[in-house]
Amino acid sequence: GINAEYGILFYRVNMKAYLLCFQLLILFGLCFSKVVFHPAVSASIVYSGRVDLTSVPNFAKFDWSGIEISTTFSGSNVSAIFQGSENYYNVFVDGVQVSVLVTKSSETKYNIPVSSGGTHTLLITKRTEAFFGASLFGGLVGEDLILYPPSKPSASRKIEFIGDSITCGYGDEGKFPCSFSAPTENNYKAYGSLVAQHFGAELYLECWSGKGLVRNYGDKNITSVDPFPIYYPKTLATSDEAWDFSRFIPDAVVINLGTNDYSTAPQPPQSVYENGYFEFLSFIRSKYGNTVHFFLVCGPMIGNPCCEYVKDVVSKQGPYVHYIDMQGILNQSDLGCDYHPNVEGHQKMANVAIPVIQSAMNWN
């Protein structure tokens, strides 16, 4: 009997010791878990689009639509640090959208929902366009946060989209009839992004609502002092720093400019518009070389004479310049805010563009 009682007592003491040890291990782990900060200039954070990594130490600065920030990480939680103008971002974890992030003017830490531990991919895409102002991305922070270098090479196919509100995705998530607001703009669902996703191509995108090739929307003159080509050479549309074109040389450049030139009177004469196009194409060739393919789009919010002029430009440019006709492809169910294409309308646009690009580029 005594031996049994000693055995039970020994068992209970040992169990208490084991439990205390287990609790101490948990406490030790919690006490020694640490918050880890990875600045925006970390080699494990990958950007797509025109990004300035030098003017603000340890920050990434940008304003063009469609900027992408991506990485692979592990850790119990992760937050993104932003400051600057109010802009909207899609946040994807493991390929699934988990939130829409709205940045404020002061530096703010934004929690990113992560459902479980382990290793995850993170993608943040800029929904809104340059006229909302520049953003500063400070990096990622979290408990025991580990970022991993890119596990695969960058996309072998590279494509650039240039345009106005249509290319930006202006109002594409609005329900017609509606007026434009920042939450209704989602560049990730605009036709340029859809085309790039279809081909698995890296995308650079520059666009600004209301801008034309030679004349902006509503200008009282036949040409404007600040049409889109004035902004194109810049790293950020809202600053004067010149972009280093050697950082990204696309295989294909898709341009959709002309809707604003011809939406209101007075319209630029054919010679003024076409010469503006020739000059713009010449400038881009001077940066990318003579073998880059151009795809000049007309429509879906404009028709003739603009489209006749675009076709004439294509006819005078040789075998590396192609025409994509998007006139009349939308109906009312394809409209978002201010008569711009909605998500379904952009998918129709992508469906028209994809076979033309595929044939010319031999992208199967």
Tab-separated table of C-alpha atoms in Angstrom:
chain	number	residue	atom	x	y	z
A	1	GLY	CA	0.000	0.000	0.000
A	2	ILE	CA	2.788	2.424	0.930
A	3	ASN	CA	4.671	1.735	-2.316
A	4	ALA	CA	1.498	2.365	-4.313
A	5	GLU	CA	0.894	5.665	-2.528
A	6	TYR	CA	4.492	6.722	-3.184
A	7	GLY	CA	4.060	5.729	-6.816
A	8	ILE	CA	0.921	7.843	-7.170
A	9	LEU	CA	2.610	10.786	-5.423
A	10	PHE	CA	5.679	10.441	-7.654
A	11	TYR	CA	3.436	10.350	-10.727
A	12	ARG	CA	1.559	13.504	-9.646
A	13	VAL	CA	4.773	15.417	-8.904
A	14	ASN	CA	6.220	14.435	-12.228
A	15	MET	CA	3.048	15.446	-14.077
A	16	LYS	CA	3.092	18.852	-12.378
A	17	ALA	CA	6.740	19.230	-13.305
A	18	TYR	CA	6.039	18.307	-16.907
A	19	LEU	CA	3.102	20.745	-17.070
A	20	LEU	CA	5.171	23.529	-15.534
A	21	CYS	CA	7.968	22.817	-17.972
A	22	PHE	CA	5.515	22.870	-20.907
A	23	GLN	CA	4.046	26.180	-19.746
A	24	LEU	CA	7.515	27.667	-19.386
A	25	LEU	CA	8.389	26.532	-22.899
A	26	ILE	CA	5.281	28.257	-24.273
A	27	LEU	CA	6.059	31.394	-22.282
A	28	PHE	CA	9.673	31.256	-23.403
A	29	GLY	CA	8.585	31.004	-27.017
A	30	LEU	CA	6.165	33.912	-26.684
A	31	CYS	CA	8.690	36.047	-24.900
A	32	PHE	CA	11.312	35.411	-27.528
A	33	SER	CA	9.107	35.734	-30.633
A	34	LYS	CA	10.181	38.993	-32.248
A	35	VAL	CA	8.708	41.538	-34.583
A	36	VAL	CA	10.696	41.575	-37.817
A	37	PHE	CA	10.669	44.478	-40.277
A	38	HIS	CA	11.584	44.098	-43.951
A	39	PRO	CA	12.013	47.474	-45.674
A	40	ALA	CA	10.660	48.167	-49.134
A	41	VAL	CA	14.162	47.841	-50.615
A	42	SER	CA	14.482	44.214	-49.475
A	43	ALA	CA	15.712	41.955	-52.274
A	44	SER	CA	12.870	39.560	-51.426
A	45	ILE	CA	10.194	42.123	-52.368
A	46	VAL	CA	9.547	42.220	-56.112
A	47	TYR	CA	7.938	45.116	-58.004
A	48	SER	CA	6.292	45.338	-61.388
A	49	GLY	CA	5.719	48.797	-62.838
A	50	ARG	CA	7.609	52.058	-62.578
A	51	VAL	CA	8.862	52.350	-59.001
A	52	ASP	CA	11.337	54.811	-57.484
A	53	LEU	CA	13.512	53.078	-54.872
A	54	THR	CA	16.067	55.853	-54.335
A	55	SER	CA	14.529	59.273	-53.692
A	56	VAL	CA	13.068	58.353	-50.267
A	57	PRO	CA	15.462	56.127	-48.267
A	58	ASN	CA	14.072	52.631	-47.606
A	59	PHE	CA	10.745	53.455	-49.285
A	60	ALA	CA	9.280	52.601	-52.680
A	61	LYS	CA	7.497	55.522	-54.326
A	62	PHE	CA	5.039	55.215	-57.212
A	63	ASP	CA	1.776	56.530	-58.665
A	64	TRP	CA	0.996	54.756	-61.966
A	65	SER	CA	-1.903	52.289	-62.105
A	66	GLY	CA	-1.303	48.557	-61.807
A	67	ILE	CA	1.888	48.681	-59.718
A	68	GLU	CA	2.467	45.227	-58.211
A	69	ILE	CA	4.274	44.329	-54.983
A	70	SER	CA	4.908	40.626	-54.402
A	71	THR	CA	6.824	38.262	-52.141
A	72	THR	CA	6.713	34.866	-50.442
A	73	PHE	CA	6.626	34.857	-46.648
A	74	SER	CA	6.159	32.824	-43.496
A	75	GLY	CA	5.177	34.058	-40.061
A	76	SER	CA	2.206	34.245	-37.719
A	77	ASN	CA	1.093	37.632	-39.101
A	78	VAL	CA	2.079	40.274	-41.646
A	79	SER	CA	1.288	43.948	-42.140
A	80	ALA	CA	2.101	46.389	-44.944
A	81	ILE	CA	3.311	49.928	-44.264
A	82	PHE	CA	2.038	52.726	-46.527
A	83	GLN	CA	1.844	56.481	-46.488
A	84	GLY	CA	1.020	59.191	-49.000
A	85	SER	CA	-2.136	60.033	-50.915
A	86	GLU	CA	-5.344	58.032	-50.532
A	87	ASN	CA	-5.181	55.107	-52.947
A	88	TYR	CA	-6.828	51.697	-53.220
A	89	TYR	CA	-5.044	48.342	-53.426
A	90	ASN	CA	-6.044	44.722	-53.960
A	91	VAL	CA	-4.420	42.270	-51.539
A	92	PHE	CA	-4.028	38.608	-52.542
A	93	VAL	CA	-2.705	35.816	-50.330
A	94	ASP	CA	-1.985	32.521	-52.089
A	95	GLY	CA	-3.795	33.794	-55.174
A	96	VAL	CA	-7.034	34.627	-53.331
A	97	GLN	CA	-8.108	38.219	-52.752
A	98	VAL	CA	-8.399	38.790	-48.998
A	99	SER	CA	-8.999	42.544	-48.792
A	100	VAL	CA	-9.046	45.960	-50.429
A	101	LEU	CA	-6.589	48.244	-48.682
A	102	VAL	CA	-7.241	52.006	-48.580
A	103	THR	CA	-4.156	54.059	-47.724
A	104	LYS	CA	-4.204	57.339	-45.796
A	105	SER	CA	-1.908	60.347	-45.842
A	106	SER	CA	-0.085	59.448	-42.622
A	107	GLU	CA	2.128	56.385	-42.337
A	108	THR	CA	-0.083	53.489	-41.364
A	109	LYS	CA	0.389	49.775	-40.775
A	110	TYR	CA	-2.257	47.670	-42.502
A	111	ASN	CA	-2.872	44.127	-41.294
A	112	ILE	CA	-3.118	41.488	-44.015
A	113	PRO	CA	-5.453	38.577	-43.193
A	114	VAL	CA	-3.636	35.237	-43.103
A	115	SER	CA	-5.777	32.201	-42.271
A	116	SER	CA	-3.019	29.784	-41.211
A	117	GLY	CA	0.680	29.381	-40.606
A	118	GLY	CA	3.197	28.096	-43.093
A	119	THR	CA	4.503	29.691	-46.268
A	120	HIS	CA	2.338	32.006	-48.365
A	121	THR	CA	2.523	34.185	-51.446
A	122	LEU	CA	1.541	37.842	-51.195
A	123	LEU	CA	0.508	40.129	-54.061
A	124	ILE	CA	-0.569	43.771	-53.673
A	125	THR	CA	-1.828	45.609	-56.783
A	126	LYS	CA	-2.600	49.313	-57.179
A	127	ARG	CA	-6.221	49.782	-58.265
A	128	THR	CA	-6.280	53.562	-58.596
A	129	GLU	CA	-4.521	55.893	-61.022
A	130	ALA	CA	-1.848	58.541	-60.884
A	131	PHE	CA	-4.045	61.597	-60.484
A	132	PHE	CA	-4.915	60.426	-56.950
A	133	GLY	CA	-1.299	61.146	-56.015
A	134	ALA	CA	1.836	59.225	-55.120
A	135	SER	CA	2.146	56.435	-52.566
A	136	LEU	CA	5.063	55.436	-50.375
A	137	PHE	CA	5.426	51.758	-49.497
A	138	GLY	CA	7.582	51.248	-46.422
A	139	GLY	CA	7.799	47.456	-46.321
A	140	LEU	CA	6.364	44.496	-44.430
A	141	VAL	CA	6.391	43.748	-40.706
A	142	GLY	CA	5.241	40.829	-38.549
A	143	GLU	CA	6.125	38.432	-35.727
A	144	ASP	CA	8.953	36.131	-36.816
A	145	LEU	CA	8.304	37.290	-40.382
A	146	ILE	CA	10.551	35.670	-42.961
A	147	LEU	CA	10.621	36.773	-46.604
A	148	TYR	CA	12.021	34.439	-49.241
A	149	PRO	CA	13.880	35.422	-52.412
A	150	PRO	CA	11.944	34.906	-55.663
A	151	SER	CA	11.776	31.181	-56.337
A	152	LYS	CA	11.273	31.516	-60.095
A	153	PRO	CA	12.660	33.819	-62.771
A	154	SER	CA	10.651	36.819	-63.896
A	155	ALA	CA	8.205	36.343	-66.750
A	156	SER	CA	9.859	35.865	-70.128
A	157	ARG	CA	7.055	37.789	-71.851
A	158	LYS	CA	6.817	41.514	-71.236
A	159	ILE	CA	4.014	43.843	-72.264
A	160	GLU	CA	3.272	47.521	-71.744
A	161	PHE	CA	-0.122	49.252	-71.910
A	162	ILE	CA	-0.448	52.988	-72.486
A	163	GLY	CA	-3.723	54.883	-72.429
A	164	ASP	CA	-6.383	56.987	-70.787
A	165	SER	CA	-9.268	56.277	-68.407
A	166	ILE	CA	-10.231	53.095	-70.262
A	167	THR	CA	-6.776	51.587	-69.733
A	168	CYS	CA	-6.845	52.691	-66.077
A	169	GLY	CA	-10.095	50.806	-65.408
A	170	TYR	CA	-12.033	53.995	-64.623
A	171	GLY	CA	-15.390	53.084	-63.082
A	172	ASP	CA	-15.132	49.415	-64.045
A	173	GLU	CA	-16.584	48.180	-60.736
A	174	GLY	CA	-19.431	50.714	-60.725
A	175	LYS	CA	-23.018	49.782	-61.535
A	176	PHE	CA	-24.377	51.782	-64.447
A	177	PRO	CA	-25.573	54.520	-64.243
A	178	CYS	CA	-23.049	55.932	-61.768
A	179	SER	CA	-20.495	58.677	-61.335
A	180	PHE	CA	-16.836	57.836	-60.951
A	181	SER	CA	-15.221	57.512	-57.527
A	182	ALA	CA	-11.966	55.934	-56.408
A	183	PRO	CA	-13.579	52.732	-55.069
A	184	THR	CA	-15.088	52.014	-58.511
A	185	GLU	CA	-11.669	51.868	-60.216
A	186	ASN	CA	-9.886	48.519	-60.267
A	187	ASN	CA	-7.029	48.351	-62.734
A	188	TYR	CA	-6.497	44.648	-62.004
A	189	LYS	CA	-9.762	43.931	-63.847
A	190	ALA	CA	-9.117	46.297	-66.767
A	191	TYR	CA	-8.320	44.851	-70.174
A	192	GLY	CA	-4.571	45.473	-70.008
A	193	SER	CA	-4.230	43.471	-66.832
A	194	LEU	CA	-6.497	40.742	-68.215
A	195	VAL	CA	-4.394	40.447	-71.373
A	196	ALA	CA	-1.155	40.273	-69.381
A	197	GLN	CA	-2.627	37.639	-67.064
A	198	HIS	CA	-3.769	35.579	-70.064
A	199	PHE	CA	-0.266	35.501	-71.547
A	200	GLY	CA	1.561	35.203	-68.223
A	201	ALA	CA	3.406	38.403	-69.138
A	202	GLU	CA	4.968	40.980	-66.862
A	203	LEU	CA	2.937	44.176	-67.130
A	204	TYR	CA	3.987	47.814	-67.013
A	205	LEU	CA	1.102	50.223	-67.388
A	206	GLU	CA	0.901	54.005	-67.732
A	207	CYS	CA	-2.443	55.760	-68.023
A	208	TRP	CA	-4.233	58.945	-66.982
A	209	SER	CA	-7.945	59.678	-67.279
A	210	GLY	CA	-8.867	62.519	-69.604
A	211	LYS	CA	-5.519	62.613	-71.398
A	212	GLY	CA	-5.273	62.421	-75.153
A	213	LEU	CA	-2.521	61.892	-77.682
A	214	VAL	CA	-2.464	65.580	-78.663
A	215	ARG	CA	-5.619	67.001	-77.040
A	216	ASN	CA	-7.093	66.309	-73.597
A	217	TYR	CA	-10.785	65.894	-72.912
A	218	GLY	CA	-12.725	69.173	-73.027
A	219	ASP	CA	-9.799	71.371	-74.080
A	220	LYS	CA	-10.975	74.498	-75.908
A	221	ASN	CA	-8.045	74.193	-78.331
A	222	ILE	CA	-7.217	71.561	-80.952
A	223	THR	CA	-4.099	70.619	-78.989
A	224	SER	CA	-3.279	70.629	-75.269
A	225	VAL	CA	-0.145	71.782	-73.482
A	226	ASP	CA	-0.024	68.573	-71.420
A	227	PRO	CA	-1.319	65.571	-73.404
A	228	PHE	CA	-0.327	62.069	-72.351
A	229	PRO	CA	3.095	61.920	-74.103
A	230	ILE	CA	4.282	64.680	-71.727
A	231	TYR	CA	3.833	62.291	-68.774
A	232	TYR	CA	5.074	59.100	-70.392
A	233	PRO	CA	8.853	59.646	-69.900
A	234	LYS	CA	8.459	60.042	-66.128
A	235	THR	CA	9.072	57.523	-63.363
A	236	LEU	CA	6.042	58.983	-61.578
A	237	ALA	CA	3.412	60.866	-63.517
A	238	THR	CA	3.193	63.441	-60.709
A	239	SER	CA	6.921	64.211	-60.498
A	240	ASP	CA	9.674	65.211	-62.906
A	241	GLU	CA	12.160	62.372	-62.440
A	242	ALA	CA	12.988	60.771	-65.794
A	243	TRP	CA	12.311	57.048	-66.091
A	244	ASP	CA	15.253	54.776	-66.906
A	245	PHE	CA	13.821	52.874	-69.876
A	246	SER	CA	16.564	50.253	-69.707
A	247	ARG	CA	14.895	48.839	-66.571
A	248	PHE	CA	12.043	47.358	-68.588
A	249	ILE	CA	12.059	46.655	-72.330
A	250	PRO	CA	8.759	45.104	-73.430
A	251	ASP	CA	8.157	42.777	-76.335
A	252	ALA	CA	4.850	44.471	-77.102
A	253	VAL	CA	3.400	47.937	-76.470
A	254	VAL	CA	-0.374	48.449	-76.605
A	255	ILE	CA	-1.573	52.047	-77.014
A	256	ASN	CA	-5.143	53.300	-76.765
A	257	LEU	CA	-5.092	57.092	-77.138
A	258	GLY	CA	-7.582	59.123	-79.132
A	259	THR	CA	-10.869	58.856	-77.261
A	260	ASN	CA	-10.301	62.138	-75.437
A	261	ASP	CA	-8.872	63.846	-78.526
A	262	TYR	CA	-12.150	63.335	-80.409
A	263	SER	CA	-14.868	63.117	-77.725
A	264	THR	CA	-15.532	66.878	-77.738
A	265	ALA	CA	-15.006	69.812	-80.072
A	266	PRO	CA	-12.770	71.251	-81.383
A	267	GLN	CA	-11.231	68.077	-82.800
A	268	PRO	CA	-7.612	68.009	-83.943
A	269	PRO	CA	-7.117	67.780	-87.720
A	270	GLN	CA	-6.006	64.438	-89.113
A	271	SER	CA	-2.473	65.671	-89.808
A	272	VAL	CA	-2.028	66.978	-86.257
A	273	TYR	CA	-3.239	63.737	-84.665
A	274	GLU	CA	-1.280	61.423	-86.973
A	275	ASN	CA	1.931	63.435	-86.693
A	276	GLY	CA	1.517	63.310	-82.911
A	277	TYR	CA	1.250	59.517	-83.147
A	278	PHE	CA	4.312	59.255	-85.408
A	279	GLU	CA	6.347	61.322	-82.941
A	280	PHE	CA	5.184	59.266	-79.970
A	281	LEU	CA	5.977	55.959	-81.667
A	282	SER	CA	9.371	57.302	-82.702
A	283	PHE	CA	10.157	58.300	-79.128
A	284	ILE	CA	9.213	54.854	-77.780
A	285	ARG	CA	11.298	53.131	-80.470
A	286	SER	CA	14.263	55.267	-79.463
A	287	LYS	CA	14.023	53.634	-76.011
A	288	TYR	CA	13.077	50.044	-76.922
A	289	GLY	CA	14.565	49.503	-80.371
A	290	ASN	CA	13.032	48.950	-83.798
A	291	THR	CA	11.767	45.401	-83.280
A	292	VAL	CA	9.260	46.096	-80.516
A	293	HIS	CA	5.700	45.329	-81.650
A	294	PHE	CA	3.068	48.054	-81.322
A	295	PHE	CA	-0.666	47.421	-81.103
A	296	LEU	CA	-2.729	50.564	-81.691
A	297	VAL	CA	-6.257	50.276	-80.306
A	298	CYS	CA	-9.276	52.329	-81.279
A	299	GLY	CA	-12.523	52.095	-79.314
A	300	PRO	CA	-14.684	51.053	-77.629
A	301	MET	CA	-15.786	54.591	-76.609
A	302	ILE	CA	-14.892	56.319	-79.888
A	303	GLY	CA	-15.344	55.671	-83.603
A	304	ASN	CA	-14.563	57.562	-86.787
A	305	PRO	CA	-12.839	59.749	-87.716
A	306	CYS	CA	-10.453	58.782	-84.904
A	307	CYS	CA	-10.343	55.110	-85.859
A	308	GLU	CA	-9.753	55.931	-89.533
A	309	TYR	CA	-6.751	58.005	-88.476
A	310	VAL	CA	-5.382	55.246	-86.236
A	311	LYS	CA	-5.654	52.746	-89.102
A	312	ASP	CA	-3.869	55.205	-91.373
A	313	VAL	CA	-1.032	55.504	-88.844
A	314	VAL	CA	-0.727	51.704	-88.759
A	315	SER	CA	-0.662	51.487	-92.568
A	316	LYS	CA	2.372	53.814	-92.672
A	317	GLN	CA	4.408	52.119	-89.929
A	318	GLY	CA	5.520	48.780	-91.279
A	319	PRO	CA	5.197	45.140	-90.128
A	320	TYR	CA	5.781	45.732	-86.407
A	321	VAL	CA	2.717	47.941	-85.954
A	322	HIS	CA	-0.752	46.361	-85.744
A	323	TYR	CA	-4.322	47.632	-85.459
A	324	ILE	CA	-6.899	46.429	-82.908
A	325	ASP	CA	-10.452	47.526	-83.695
A	326	MET	CA	-12.761	47.752	-80.660
A	327	GLN	CA	-15.494	49.912	-82.152
A	328	GLY	CA	-19.028	48.995	-81.169
A	329	ILE	CA	-18.203	45.940	-79.055
A	330	LEU	CA	-20.028	47.105	-75.897
A	331	ASN	CA	-23.706	47.224	-75.016
A	332	GLN	CA	-25.415	48.743	-71.988
A	333	SER	CA	-24.803	45.690	-69.817
A	334	ASP	CA	-21.066	46.231	-70.371
A	335	LEU	CA	-21.041	49.760	-68.923
A	336	GLY	CA	-19.773	51.004	-65.561
A	337	CYS	CA	-19.504	54.599	-64.401
A	338	ASP	CA	-19.748	57.502	-66.857
A	339	TYR	CA	-20.312	55.121	-69.797
A	340	HIS	CA	-16.926	53.476	-69.384
A	341	PRO	CA	-16.586	49.699	-69.724
A	342	ASN	CA	-17.308	47.658	-66.614
A	343	VAL	CA	-15.544	44.413	-65.715
A	344	GLU	CA	-17.552	42.482	-68.323
A	345	GLY	CA	-16.810	45.186	-70.896
A	346	HIS	CA	-13.102	44.942	-70.178
A	347	GLN	CA	-13.256	41.181	-70.626
A	348	LYS	CA	-14.798	41.761	-74.062
A	349	MET	CA	-11.955	44.142	-74.879
A	350	ALA	CA	-9.390	41.585	-73.753
A	351	ASN	CA	-11.104	38.923	-75.850
A	352	VAL	CA	-10.685	41.128	-78.933
A	353	ALA	CA	-7.058	42.009	-78.187
A	354	ILE	CA	-5.755	38.561	-77.235
A	355	PRO	CA	-5.981	36.821	-80.645
A	356	VAL	CA	-4.423	39.814	-82.456
A	357	ILE	CA	-1.500	39.921	-80.017
A	358	GLN	CA	-1.182	36.148	-79.980
A	359	SER	CA	-0.940	35.942	-83.762
A	360	ALA	CA	1.578	38.769	-84.147
A	361	MET	CA	3.768	37.706	-81.214
A	362	ASN	CA	3.404	33.954	-81.695
A	363	TRP	CA	2.455	33.709	-78.030
A	364	ASN	CA	0.734	30.352	-77.770
